[in-house]
XYZ file of C-alpha atoms in Angstrom:
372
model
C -76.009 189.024 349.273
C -78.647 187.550 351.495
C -79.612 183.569 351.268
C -81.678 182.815 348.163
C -81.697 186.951 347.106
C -81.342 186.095 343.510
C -83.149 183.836 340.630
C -82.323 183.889 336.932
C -84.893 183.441 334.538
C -84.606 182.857 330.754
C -87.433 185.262 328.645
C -88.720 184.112 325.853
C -90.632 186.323 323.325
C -92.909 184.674 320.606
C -92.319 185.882 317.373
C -94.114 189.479 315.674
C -94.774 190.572 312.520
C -92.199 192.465 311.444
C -88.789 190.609 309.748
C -86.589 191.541 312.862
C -89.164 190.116 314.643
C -89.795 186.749 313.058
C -87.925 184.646 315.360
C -89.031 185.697 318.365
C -86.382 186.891 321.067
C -84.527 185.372 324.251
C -83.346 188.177 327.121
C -82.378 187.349 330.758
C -84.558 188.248 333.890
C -82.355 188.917 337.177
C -84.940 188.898 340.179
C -82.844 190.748 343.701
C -85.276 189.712 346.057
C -82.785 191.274 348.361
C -82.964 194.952 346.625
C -86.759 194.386 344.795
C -85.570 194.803 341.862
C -86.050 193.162 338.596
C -83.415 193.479 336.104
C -83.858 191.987 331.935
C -80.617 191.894 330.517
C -80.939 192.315 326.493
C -78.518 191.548 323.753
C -81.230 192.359 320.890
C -81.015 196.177 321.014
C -80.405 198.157 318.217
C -81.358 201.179 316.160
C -82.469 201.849 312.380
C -81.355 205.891 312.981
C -77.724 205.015 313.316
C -75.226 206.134 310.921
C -75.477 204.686 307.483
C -77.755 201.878 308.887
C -78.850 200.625 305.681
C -75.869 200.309 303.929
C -74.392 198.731 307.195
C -76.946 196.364 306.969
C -76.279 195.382 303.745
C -72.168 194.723 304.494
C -73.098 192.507 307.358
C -71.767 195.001 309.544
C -74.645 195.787 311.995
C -73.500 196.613 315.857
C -76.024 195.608 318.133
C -75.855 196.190 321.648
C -76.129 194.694 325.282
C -78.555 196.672 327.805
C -80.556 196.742 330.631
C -83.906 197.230 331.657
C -87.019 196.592 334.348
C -89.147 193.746 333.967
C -92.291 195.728 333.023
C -91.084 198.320 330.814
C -89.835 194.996 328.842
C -92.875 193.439 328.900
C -94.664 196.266 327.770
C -92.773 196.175 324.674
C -94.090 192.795 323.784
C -97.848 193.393 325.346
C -98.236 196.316 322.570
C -97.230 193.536 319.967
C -99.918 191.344 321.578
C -96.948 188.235 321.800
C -96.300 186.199 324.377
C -93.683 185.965 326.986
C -92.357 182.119 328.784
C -90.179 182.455 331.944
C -87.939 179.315 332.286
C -86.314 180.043 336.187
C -83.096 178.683 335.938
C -81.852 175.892 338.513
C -78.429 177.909 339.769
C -77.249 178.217 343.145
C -76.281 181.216 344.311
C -72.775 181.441 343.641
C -73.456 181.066 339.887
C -76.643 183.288 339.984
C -74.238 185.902 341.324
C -71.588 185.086 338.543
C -73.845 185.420 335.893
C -75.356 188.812 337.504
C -72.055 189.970 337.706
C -70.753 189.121 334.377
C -74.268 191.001 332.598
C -73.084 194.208 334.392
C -70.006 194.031 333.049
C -71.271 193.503 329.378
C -73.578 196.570 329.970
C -70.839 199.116 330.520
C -70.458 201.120 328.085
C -67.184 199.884 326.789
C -68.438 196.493 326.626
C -71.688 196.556 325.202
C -71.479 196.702 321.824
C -71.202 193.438 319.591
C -71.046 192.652 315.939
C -74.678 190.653 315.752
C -74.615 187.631 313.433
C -77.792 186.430 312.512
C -77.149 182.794 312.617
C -74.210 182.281 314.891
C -73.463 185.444 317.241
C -77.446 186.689 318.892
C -79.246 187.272 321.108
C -79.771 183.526 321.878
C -76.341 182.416 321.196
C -74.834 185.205 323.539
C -77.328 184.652 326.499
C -76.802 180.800 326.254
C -72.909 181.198 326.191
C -73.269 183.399 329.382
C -75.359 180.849 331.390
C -73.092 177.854 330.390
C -69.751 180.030 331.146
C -71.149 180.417 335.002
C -71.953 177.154 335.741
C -70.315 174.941 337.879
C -70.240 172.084 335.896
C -71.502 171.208 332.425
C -74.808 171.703 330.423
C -75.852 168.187 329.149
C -78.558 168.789 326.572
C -80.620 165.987 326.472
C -83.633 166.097 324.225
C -84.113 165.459 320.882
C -82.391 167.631 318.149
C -84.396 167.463 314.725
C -82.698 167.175 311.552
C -82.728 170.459 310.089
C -81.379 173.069 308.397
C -80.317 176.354 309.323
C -83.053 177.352 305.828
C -85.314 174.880 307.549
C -86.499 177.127 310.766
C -86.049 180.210 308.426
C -89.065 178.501 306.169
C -90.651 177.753 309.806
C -90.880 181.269 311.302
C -90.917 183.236 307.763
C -93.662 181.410 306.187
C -96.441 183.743 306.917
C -94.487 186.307 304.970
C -94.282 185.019 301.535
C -92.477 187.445 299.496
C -89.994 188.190 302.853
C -89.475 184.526 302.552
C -88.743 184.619 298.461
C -86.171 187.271 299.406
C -84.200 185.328 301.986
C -83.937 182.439 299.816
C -82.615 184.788 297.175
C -80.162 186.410 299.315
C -78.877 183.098 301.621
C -76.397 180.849 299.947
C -75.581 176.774 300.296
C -74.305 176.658 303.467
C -77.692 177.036 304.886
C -78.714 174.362 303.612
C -75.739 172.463 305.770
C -77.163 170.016 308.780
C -77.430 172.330 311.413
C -76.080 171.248 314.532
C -78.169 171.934 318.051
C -75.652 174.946 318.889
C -76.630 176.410 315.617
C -80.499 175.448 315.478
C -80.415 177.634 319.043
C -79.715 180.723 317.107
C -83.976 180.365 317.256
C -85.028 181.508 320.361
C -87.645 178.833 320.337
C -85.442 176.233 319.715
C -82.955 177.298 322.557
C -86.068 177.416 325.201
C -86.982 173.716 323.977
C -83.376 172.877 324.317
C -82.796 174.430 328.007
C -86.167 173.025 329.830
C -84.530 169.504 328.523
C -80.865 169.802 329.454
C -79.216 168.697 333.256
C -76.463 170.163 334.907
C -73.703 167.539 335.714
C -71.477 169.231 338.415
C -67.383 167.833 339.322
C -68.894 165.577 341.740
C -71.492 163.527 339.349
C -74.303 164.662 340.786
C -77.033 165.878 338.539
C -79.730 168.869 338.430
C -82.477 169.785 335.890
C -81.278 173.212 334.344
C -84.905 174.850 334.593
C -86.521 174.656 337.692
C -89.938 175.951 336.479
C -91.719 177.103 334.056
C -94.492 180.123 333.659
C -96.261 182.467 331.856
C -95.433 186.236 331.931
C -97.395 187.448 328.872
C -99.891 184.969 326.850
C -100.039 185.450 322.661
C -102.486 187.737 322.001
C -104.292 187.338 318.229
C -101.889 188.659 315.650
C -103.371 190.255 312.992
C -100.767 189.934 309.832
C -100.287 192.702 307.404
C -102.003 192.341 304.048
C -99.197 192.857 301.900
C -99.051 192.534 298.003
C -102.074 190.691 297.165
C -100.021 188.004 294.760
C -97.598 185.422 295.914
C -94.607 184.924 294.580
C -95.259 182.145 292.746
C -98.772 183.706 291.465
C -96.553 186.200 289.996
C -94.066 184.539 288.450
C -96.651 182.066 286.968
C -98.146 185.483 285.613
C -95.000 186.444 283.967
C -94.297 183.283 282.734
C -97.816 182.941 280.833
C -97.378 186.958 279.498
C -93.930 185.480 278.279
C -94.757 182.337 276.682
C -97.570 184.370 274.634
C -95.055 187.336 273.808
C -92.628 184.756 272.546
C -94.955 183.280 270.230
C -96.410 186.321 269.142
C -92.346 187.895 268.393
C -91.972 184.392 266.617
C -95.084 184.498 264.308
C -94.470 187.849 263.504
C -90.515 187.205 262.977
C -89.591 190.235 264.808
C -87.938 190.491 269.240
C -90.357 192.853 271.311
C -87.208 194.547 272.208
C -89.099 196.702 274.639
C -90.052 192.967 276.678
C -86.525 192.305 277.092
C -85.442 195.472 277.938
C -87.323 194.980 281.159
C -86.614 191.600 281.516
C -83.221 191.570 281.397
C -82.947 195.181 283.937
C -84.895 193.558 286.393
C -82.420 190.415 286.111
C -79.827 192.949 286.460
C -80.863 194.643 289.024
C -81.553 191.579 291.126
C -78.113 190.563 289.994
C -76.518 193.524 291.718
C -77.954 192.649 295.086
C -76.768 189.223 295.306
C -73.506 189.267 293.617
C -72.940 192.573 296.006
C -74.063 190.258 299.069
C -71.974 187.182 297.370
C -68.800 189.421 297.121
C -68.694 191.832 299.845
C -71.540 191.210 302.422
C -70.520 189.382 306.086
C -73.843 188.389 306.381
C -73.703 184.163 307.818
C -74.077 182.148 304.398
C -74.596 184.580 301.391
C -70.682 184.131 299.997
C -71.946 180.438 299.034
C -74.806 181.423 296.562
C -75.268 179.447 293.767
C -77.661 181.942 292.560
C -75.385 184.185 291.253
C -74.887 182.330 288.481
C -78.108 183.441 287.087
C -78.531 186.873 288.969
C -75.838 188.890 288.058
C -74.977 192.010 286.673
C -73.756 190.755 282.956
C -77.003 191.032 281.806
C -77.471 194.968 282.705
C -74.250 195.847 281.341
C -74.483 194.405 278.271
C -78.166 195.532 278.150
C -77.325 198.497 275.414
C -75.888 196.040 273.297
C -78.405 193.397 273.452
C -81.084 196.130 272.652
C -79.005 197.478 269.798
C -79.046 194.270 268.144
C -82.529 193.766 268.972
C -84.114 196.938 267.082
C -81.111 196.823 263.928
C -82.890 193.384 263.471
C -79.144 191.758 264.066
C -78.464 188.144 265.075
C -77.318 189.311 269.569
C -75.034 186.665 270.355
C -75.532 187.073 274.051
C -79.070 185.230 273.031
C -77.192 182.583 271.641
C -75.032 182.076 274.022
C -78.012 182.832 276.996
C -79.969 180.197 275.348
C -77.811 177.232 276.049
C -76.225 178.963 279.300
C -80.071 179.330 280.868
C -80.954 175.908 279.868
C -78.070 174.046 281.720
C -78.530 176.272 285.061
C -82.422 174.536 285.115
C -81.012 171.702 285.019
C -78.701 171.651 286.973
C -80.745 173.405 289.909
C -81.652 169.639 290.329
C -78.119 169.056 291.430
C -76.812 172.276 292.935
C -76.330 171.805 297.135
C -78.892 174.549 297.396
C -82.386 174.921 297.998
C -83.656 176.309 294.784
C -87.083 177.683 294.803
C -89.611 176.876 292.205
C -90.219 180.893 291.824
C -86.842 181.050 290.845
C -86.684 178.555 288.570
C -89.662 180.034 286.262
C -87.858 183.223 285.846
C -84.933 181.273 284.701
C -87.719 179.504 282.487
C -89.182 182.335 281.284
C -85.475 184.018 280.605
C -84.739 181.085 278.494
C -88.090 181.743 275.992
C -87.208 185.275 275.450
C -83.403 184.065 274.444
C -84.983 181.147 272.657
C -87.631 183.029 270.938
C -85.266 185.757 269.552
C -83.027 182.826 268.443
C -85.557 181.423 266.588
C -86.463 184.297 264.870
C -82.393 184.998 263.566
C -82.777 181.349 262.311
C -86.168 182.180 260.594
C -84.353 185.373 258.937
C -81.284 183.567 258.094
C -83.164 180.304 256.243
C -85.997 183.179 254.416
């Protein structure tokens, strides 16, 4: 290698529209000045027509992989999205410009490349800032200011464009993201590991101290992002529907003295349902943070299995004792969501609301019967 024939650069990518996309993405730019060539050295690679992608997805188990490509077939990627891409050139001499070079082509081969990709704590961030700290001669002193979030925090930040997207990741992601997340885990953000990188300093073995970026430009400016209309109701518009619908169903199966066993029926399936996704994440999923969801206290699959029974009792006009029990059950979990370490949303706690009239309506009624 010639004097000065190589310059690192840090990519990156603001964030798309689609949920992989949300975050944005970090890659590595390797300029050979010697050669001409421009190398972008990717950890975010992956592919939804792999074997039994979906259900991989859903164990936690998704292999992403390390690869290689030329500057402007990368960038053309993200010009087609219309998003922006930052260069940060990194301040490295040579030796450790060639030790990080070196150490990408050796993740690339073929027996090397694949990784198991965790979302919050093994990325495409993570793995690209672990590669420039392990060739530096020295140590990274990162120097700015770290705000006092949670790992739930910058998922709100990025995700709230998307509002039922959002509604499902706070269904699916458990306590510990609501821990304080430290500035090694806030970088899983792209965005927060470029912040934290133009800030930091090198401090070498002899005291002597260096910026880490040397400077900054523009590769690819944001281009006007035109979000997908989805479902024209928001979460909350919905379950403030449903909760109305059930409050006058209630009163209605009250005055009349007789369960709308056809309302609960769908009720408690949907609760069901949504209970088999979470308690399958809660038990079996590797997915960062889902094994510490308090939510599967109220979605899980009791109420589905039990839902032939509850129905039975319903239409024989017979006191169902998983209302009585529901009813008191239902009313301490809204409570307590005031004291559970977890983000609860307010979405969530109206179905809960609106599950506790439909057990408190039919209890009523059994009363009713029992005093007539």
């Amino acid at each position: 290698m010639g004097e000065d024939s190589l310059e690192v650069s840090l990519l990156t990518c603001s964030p798309g529209t689609q949920i992989y996309q949300y975050y944005g993405h970090t890659a590595l730019l390797v300029r050979d000045f010697h050669s001409g060539h421009e190398y972008v050295f990717n950890y975010g690679l992956f592919s939804f027509t792999s074997s039994y992608f979906i259900w991989r997805f859903l164990l936690g188990e998704c292999d992403y992989l390390c690869g290689v490509t030329d500057l402007e077939s990368f960038l053309d990627n993200y010009r087609m999205r219309q998003t922006g891409v930052r260069e940060d050139v990194l301040n490295l001499s040579q030796e450790e410009c060639f030790r990080l070079f070196e150490a990408l082509k050796v993740n690339c081969l073929p027996e090397n490349a694949t990784y198991r990709y965790n979302f919050f704590y093994d990325n495409c961030a993570t793995r690209i800032r672990d590669q420039i700290e392990n060739c530096i001669d020295g140590d990274v002193m990162y120097s700015g200011h770290i705000a006092d979030k949670s790992l739930r925090d910058i998922v709100h930040e990025y995700s709230k464009p998307y509002a039922w997207s959002l509604f499902g990741q706070d269904l699916l992601l458990g306590a510990e993201a609501d821990w304080y997340a430290s500035r090694e885990h806030q970088e899983f953000s792209p965005v927060c590991l470029q912040h934290d990188i133009g800030e930091a300093f090198i401090k070498d073995s002899s005291g002597s101290v260096r910026p880490l970026v040397l400077r900054s430009d523009s590769l690819l400016s944001d281009g006007v992002i035109a979000y997908e209309k989805g479902f024209p109701l928001s979460p909350f518009a919905c379950c403030m529907t449903l909760f109305v619908l059930t409050l006058m169903v209630s009163g209605w199966d009250v005055y009349r003295a007789k369960p709308c066993w056809v309302y609960d029926l769908v009720m408690l399936g949907l609760q069901g349902l949504a209970g088999l996704l979470v308690t399958f994440m809660f038990l079996f999923s590797q997915h960062p943070t889902v094994d510490s969801n308090w939510l599967v206290l109220l979605f899980n699959p009791l109420p589905l299995f039990l839902l032939y029974w509850i129905i039975g009792k319903e239409i024989r006009h017979k006191r169902s004792l998983y209302h009585a029990v529901a009813r008191i059950y239902l009313f301490v979990f809204i409570c307590a969501t005031y004291w559970i370490p977890q983000y609860i949303s307010v979405e969530v706690k109206i179905l809960a609301l609106c599950l506790l009239l439909r057990s408190m309506s039919n209890h009523i009624i059994y009363e009713y019967r029992i005093r007539k």
